Rosetta silent file (secondary structure, phi, psi, omega in degrees, C-alpha in Angstrom):
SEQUENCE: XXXXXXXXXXXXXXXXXXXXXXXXXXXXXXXXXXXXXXXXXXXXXXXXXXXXXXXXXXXXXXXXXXXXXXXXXXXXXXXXXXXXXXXXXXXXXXXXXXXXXXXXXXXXXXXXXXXXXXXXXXXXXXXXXXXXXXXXXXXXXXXXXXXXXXXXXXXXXXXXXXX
SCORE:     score description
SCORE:     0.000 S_00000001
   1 L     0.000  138.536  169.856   67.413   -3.210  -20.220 S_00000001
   2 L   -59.818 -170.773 -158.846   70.451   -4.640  -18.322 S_00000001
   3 L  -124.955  111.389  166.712   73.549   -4.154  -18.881 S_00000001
   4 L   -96.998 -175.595 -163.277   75.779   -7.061  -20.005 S_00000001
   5 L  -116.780  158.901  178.728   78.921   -7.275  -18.557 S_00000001
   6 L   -82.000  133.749 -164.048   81.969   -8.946  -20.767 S_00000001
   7 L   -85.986  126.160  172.026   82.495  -12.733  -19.911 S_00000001
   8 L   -68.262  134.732  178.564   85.809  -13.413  -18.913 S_00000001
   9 L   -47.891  165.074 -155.517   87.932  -16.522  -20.523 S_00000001
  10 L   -74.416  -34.177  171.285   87.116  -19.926  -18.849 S_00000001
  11 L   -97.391    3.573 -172.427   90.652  -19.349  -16.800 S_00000001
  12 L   -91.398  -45.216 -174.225   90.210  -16.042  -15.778 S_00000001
  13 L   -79.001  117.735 -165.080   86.795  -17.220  -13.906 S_00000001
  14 L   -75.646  129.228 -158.463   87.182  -17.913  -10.358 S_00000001
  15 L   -47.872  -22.277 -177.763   85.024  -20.792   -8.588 S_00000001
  16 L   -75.189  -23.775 -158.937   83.331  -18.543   -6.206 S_00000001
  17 H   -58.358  -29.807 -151.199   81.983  -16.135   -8.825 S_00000001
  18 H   -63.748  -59.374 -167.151   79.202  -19.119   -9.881 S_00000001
  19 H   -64.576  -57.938  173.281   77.409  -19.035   -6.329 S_00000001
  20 H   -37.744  -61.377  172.621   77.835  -15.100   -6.340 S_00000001
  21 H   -37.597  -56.603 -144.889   76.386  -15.163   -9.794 S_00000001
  22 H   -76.066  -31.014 -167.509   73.483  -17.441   -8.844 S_00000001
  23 H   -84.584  -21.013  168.923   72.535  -15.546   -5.278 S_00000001
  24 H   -83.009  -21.958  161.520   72.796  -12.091   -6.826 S_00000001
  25 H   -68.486  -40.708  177.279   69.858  -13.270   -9.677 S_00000001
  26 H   -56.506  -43.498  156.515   67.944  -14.437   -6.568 S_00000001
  27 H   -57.475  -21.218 -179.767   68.520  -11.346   -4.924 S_00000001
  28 H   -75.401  -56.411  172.257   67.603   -9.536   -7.751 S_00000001
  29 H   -65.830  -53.556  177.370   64.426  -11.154   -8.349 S_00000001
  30 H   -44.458  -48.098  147.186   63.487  -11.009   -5.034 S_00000001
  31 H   -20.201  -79.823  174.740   64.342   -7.817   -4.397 S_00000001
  32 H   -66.066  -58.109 -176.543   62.466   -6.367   -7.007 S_00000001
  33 H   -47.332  -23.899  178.418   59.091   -8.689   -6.303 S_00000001
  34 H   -83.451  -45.874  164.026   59.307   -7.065   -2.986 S_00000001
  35 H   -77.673   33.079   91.685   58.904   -3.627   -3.890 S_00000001
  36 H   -18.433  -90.548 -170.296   56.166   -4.824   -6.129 S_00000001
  37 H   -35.816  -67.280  178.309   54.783   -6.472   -3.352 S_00000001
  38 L   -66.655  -22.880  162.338   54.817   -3.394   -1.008 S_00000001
  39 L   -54.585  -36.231  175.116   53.423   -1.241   -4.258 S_00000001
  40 L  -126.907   66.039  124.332   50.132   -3.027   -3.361 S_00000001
  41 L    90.630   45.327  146.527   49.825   -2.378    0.207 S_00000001
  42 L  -142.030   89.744  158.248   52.411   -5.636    2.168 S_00000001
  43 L   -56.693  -91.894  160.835   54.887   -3.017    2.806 S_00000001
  44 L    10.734  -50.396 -176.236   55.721   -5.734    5.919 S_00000001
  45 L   -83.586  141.701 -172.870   56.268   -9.093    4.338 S_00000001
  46 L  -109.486  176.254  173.736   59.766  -10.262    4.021 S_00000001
  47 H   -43.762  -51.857 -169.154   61.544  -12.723    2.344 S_00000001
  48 H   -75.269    4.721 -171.667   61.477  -15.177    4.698 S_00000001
  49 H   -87.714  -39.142  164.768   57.743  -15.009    5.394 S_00000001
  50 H   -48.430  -50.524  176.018   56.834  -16.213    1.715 S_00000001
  51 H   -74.169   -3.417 -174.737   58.558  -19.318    2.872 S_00000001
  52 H   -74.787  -55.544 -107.499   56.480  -19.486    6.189 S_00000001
  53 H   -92.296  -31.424  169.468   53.524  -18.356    4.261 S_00000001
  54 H   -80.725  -19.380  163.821   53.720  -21.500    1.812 S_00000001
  55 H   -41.681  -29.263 -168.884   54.851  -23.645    4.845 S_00000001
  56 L   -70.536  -32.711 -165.934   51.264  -23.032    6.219 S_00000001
  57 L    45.308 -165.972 -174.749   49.797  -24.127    2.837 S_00000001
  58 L  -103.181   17.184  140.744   46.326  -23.903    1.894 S_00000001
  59 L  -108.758   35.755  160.535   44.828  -26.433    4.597 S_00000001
  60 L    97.456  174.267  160.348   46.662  -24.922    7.450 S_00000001
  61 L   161.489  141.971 -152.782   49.212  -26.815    9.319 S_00000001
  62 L   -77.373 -158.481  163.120   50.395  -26.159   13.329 S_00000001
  63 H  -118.239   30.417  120.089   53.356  -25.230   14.270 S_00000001
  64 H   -25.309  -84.684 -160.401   55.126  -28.073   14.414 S_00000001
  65 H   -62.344  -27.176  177.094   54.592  -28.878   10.980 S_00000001
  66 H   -75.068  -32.217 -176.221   55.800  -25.424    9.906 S_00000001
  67 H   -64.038  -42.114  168.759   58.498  -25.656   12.107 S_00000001
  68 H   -56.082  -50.577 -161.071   59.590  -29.219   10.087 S_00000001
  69 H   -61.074  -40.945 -170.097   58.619  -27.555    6.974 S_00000001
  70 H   -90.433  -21.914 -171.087   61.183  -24.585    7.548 S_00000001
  71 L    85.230   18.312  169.263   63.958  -26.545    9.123 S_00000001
  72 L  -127.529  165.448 -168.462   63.555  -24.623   12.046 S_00000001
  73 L   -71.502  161.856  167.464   62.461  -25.241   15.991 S_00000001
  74 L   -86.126   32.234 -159.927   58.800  -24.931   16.957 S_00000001
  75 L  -112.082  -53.811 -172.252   59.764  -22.072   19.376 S_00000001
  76 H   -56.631  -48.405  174.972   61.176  -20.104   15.922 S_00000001
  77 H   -58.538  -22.212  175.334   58.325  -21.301   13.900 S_00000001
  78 H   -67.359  -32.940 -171.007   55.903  -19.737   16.613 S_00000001
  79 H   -85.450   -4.379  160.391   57.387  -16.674   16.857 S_00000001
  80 H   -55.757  -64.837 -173.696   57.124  -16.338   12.870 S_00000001
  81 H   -51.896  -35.433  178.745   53.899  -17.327   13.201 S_00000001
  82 H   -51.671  -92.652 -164.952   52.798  -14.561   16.047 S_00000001
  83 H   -18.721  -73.206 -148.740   54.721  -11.667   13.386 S_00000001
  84 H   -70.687  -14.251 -163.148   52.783  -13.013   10.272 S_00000001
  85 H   -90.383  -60.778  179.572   49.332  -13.391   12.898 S_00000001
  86 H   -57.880  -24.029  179.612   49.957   -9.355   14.202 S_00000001
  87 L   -98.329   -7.156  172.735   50.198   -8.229   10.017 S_00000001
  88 L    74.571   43.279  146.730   46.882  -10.365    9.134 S_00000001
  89 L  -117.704   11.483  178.674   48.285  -13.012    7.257 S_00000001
  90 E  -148.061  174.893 -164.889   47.549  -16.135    8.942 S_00000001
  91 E  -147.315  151.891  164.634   44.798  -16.867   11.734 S_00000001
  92 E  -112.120  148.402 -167.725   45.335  -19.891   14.516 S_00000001
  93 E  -148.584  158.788  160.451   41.759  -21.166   14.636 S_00000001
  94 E   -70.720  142.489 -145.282   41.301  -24.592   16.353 S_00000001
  95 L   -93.559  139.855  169.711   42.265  -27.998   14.421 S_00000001
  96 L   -68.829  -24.212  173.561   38.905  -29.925   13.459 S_00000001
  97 L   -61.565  -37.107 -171.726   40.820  -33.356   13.684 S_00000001
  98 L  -174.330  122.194 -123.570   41.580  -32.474   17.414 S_00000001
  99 L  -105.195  -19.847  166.427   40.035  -29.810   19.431 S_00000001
 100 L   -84.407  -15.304 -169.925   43.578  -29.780   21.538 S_00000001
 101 L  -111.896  156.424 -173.499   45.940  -28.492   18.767 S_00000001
 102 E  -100.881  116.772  173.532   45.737  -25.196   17.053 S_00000001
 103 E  -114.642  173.642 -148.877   46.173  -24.678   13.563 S_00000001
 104 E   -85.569  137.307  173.969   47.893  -21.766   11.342 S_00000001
 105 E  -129.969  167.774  164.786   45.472  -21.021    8.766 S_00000001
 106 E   -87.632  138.605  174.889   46.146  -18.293    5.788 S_00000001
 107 L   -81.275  160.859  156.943   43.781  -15.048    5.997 S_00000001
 108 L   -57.870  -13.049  169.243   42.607  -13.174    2.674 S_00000001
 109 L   -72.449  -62.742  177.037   45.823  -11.136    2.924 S_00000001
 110 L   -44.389  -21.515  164.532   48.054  -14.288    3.511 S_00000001
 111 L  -100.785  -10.866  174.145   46.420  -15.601    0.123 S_00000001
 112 H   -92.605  -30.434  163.670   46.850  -12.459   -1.650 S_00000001
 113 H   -72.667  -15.004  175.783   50.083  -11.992   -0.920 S_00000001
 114 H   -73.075  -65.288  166.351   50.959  -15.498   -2.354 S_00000001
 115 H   -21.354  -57.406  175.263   48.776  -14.837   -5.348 S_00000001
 116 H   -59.862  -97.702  169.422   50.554  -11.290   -5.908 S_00000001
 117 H    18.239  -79.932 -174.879   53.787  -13.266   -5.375 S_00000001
 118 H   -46.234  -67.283 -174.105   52.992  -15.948   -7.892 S_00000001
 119 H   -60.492  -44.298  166.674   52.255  -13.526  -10.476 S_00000001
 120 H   -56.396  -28.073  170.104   55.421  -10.843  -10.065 S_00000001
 121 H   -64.816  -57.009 -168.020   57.316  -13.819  -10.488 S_00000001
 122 H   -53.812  -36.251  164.414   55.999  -14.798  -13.839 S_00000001
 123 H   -50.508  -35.918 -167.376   56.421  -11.027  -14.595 S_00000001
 124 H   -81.031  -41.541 -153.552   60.310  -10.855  -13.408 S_00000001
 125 H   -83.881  -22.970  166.849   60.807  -14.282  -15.287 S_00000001
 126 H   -54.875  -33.552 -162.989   58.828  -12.581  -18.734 S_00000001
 127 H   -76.622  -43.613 -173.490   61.565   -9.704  -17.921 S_00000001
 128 H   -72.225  -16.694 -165.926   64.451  -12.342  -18.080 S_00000001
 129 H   -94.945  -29.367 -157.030   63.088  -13.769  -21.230 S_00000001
 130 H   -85.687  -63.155  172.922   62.376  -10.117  -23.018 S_00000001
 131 H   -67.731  -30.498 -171.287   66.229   -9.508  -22.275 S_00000001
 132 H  -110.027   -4.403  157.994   68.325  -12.796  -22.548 S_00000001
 133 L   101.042  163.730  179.059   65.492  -14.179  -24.945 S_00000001
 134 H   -38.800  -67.535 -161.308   63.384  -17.549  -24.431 S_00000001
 135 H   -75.238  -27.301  158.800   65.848  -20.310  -25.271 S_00000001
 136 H   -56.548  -30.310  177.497   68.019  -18.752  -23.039 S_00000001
 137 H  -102.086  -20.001  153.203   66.303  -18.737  -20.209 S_00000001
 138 H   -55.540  -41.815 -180.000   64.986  -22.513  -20.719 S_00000001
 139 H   -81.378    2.412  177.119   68.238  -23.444  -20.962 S_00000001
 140 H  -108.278  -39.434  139.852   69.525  -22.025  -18.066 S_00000001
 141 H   -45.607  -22.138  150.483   66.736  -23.355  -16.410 S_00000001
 142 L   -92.752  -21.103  159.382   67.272  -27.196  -17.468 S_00000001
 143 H  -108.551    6.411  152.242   70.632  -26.987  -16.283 S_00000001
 144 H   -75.243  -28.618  164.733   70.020  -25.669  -12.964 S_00000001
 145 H   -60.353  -29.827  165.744   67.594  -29.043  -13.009 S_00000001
 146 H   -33.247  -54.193 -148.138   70.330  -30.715  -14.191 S_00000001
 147 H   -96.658  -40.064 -161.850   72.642  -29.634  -11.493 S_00000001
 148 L   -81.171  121.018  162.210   70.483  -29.252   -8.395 S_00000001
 149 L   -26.177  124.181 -175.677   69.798  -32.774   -6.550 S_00000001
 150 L   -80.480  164.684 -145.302   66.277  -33.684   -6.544 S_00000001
 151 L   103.395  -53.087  174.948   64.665  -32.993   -3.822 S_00000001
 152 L   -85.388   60.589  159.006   66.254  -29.489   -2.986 S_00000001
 153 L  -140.285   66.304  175.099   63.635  -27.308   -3.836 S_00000001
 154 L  -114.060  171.030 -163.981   62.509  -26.903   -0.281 S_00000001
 155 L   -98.201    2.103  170.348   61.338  -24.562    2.128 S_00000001
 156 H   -50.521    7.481 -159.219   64.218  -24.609    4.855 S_00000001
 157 H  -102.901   26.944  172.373   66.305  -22.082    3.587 S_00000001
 158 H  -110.853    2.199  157.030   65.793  -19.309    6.069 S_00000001
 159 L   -83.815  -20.632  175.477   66.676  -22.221    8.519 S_00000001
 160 L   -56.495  -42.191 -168.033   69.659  -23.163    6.222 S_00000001
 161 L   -91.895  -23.574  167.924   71.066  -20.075    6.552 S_00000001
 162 L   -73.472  -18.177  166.524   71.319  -19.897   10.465 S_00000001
 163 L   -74.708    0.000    0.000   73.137  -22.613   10.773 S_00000001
């Protein structure tokens, strides 16, 4: 079980800690789902690869469109794509709408690693609920909906962060 820590008076807390707060639960979760992840055999896949790997979606998409999807150029999305092509999670196969463009498709790894994904999450978020209890973790979850603009729950953010 964690460890809580003692919450400091309202004037004691400094504005940065919030962001700190919020990026070290992300890190946390993440973190952990990855050595999960590498417990059943994608030692390889990184963070940022989950977001190419849903950029691709399940009917493919070139790379252009991943490159829009990430917020990144189509020279960066290609070279994603090559890495993620050499580990067997996506295939370029030719597009049936038009026999000049190529598109990114997901392999049976590249869907199992989402699957696995999907599911360690609902495990780490079962973890958060088992310690800070249910209503706690709804409610901290309706006011991050609250708070976050809608809209910003997108897949840019390993281009977000290079800028």
């Amino acid at each position: 079980m964690a460890e809580r820590r003692a919450e400091p008076s309202e004037e004691d807390v400094p504005g940065f800690e919030l962001p700190m707060l919020l990026f070290a639960g992300f890190r946390s979760i993440i973190d952990e789902l990855h050595r999960d992840l590498a417990g059943h055999g994608h030692v390889d896949v990184r963070p940022a690869y989950g977001y190419a790997l849903q950029a691709v979606g399940r009917d493919g998409a070139t790379a252009s469109e991943i490159g829009r999807r990430l917020g990144v150029s189509k020279q960066a999305a290609g070279k994603t794509v090559e890495k993620l092509e050499g580990l067997g999670y996506v295939e370029r196969v030719g597009d049936p709408r038009d026999g000049r463009r190529k598109l990114v498709r997901l392999t049976a790894r590249g869907v199992d690693v989402l699957v696995r994904s999907a599911e360690g999450f609902d495990r780490l978020r079962a973890r958060w609920v088992e310690v800070l209890g249910a209503d706690r973790v709804r409610a901290m979850e309706a006011d991050l909906r609250t708070m976050v603009p809608t809209g910003a729950l997108r897949l840019d953010v390993p281009g977000w962060f290079d800028d």
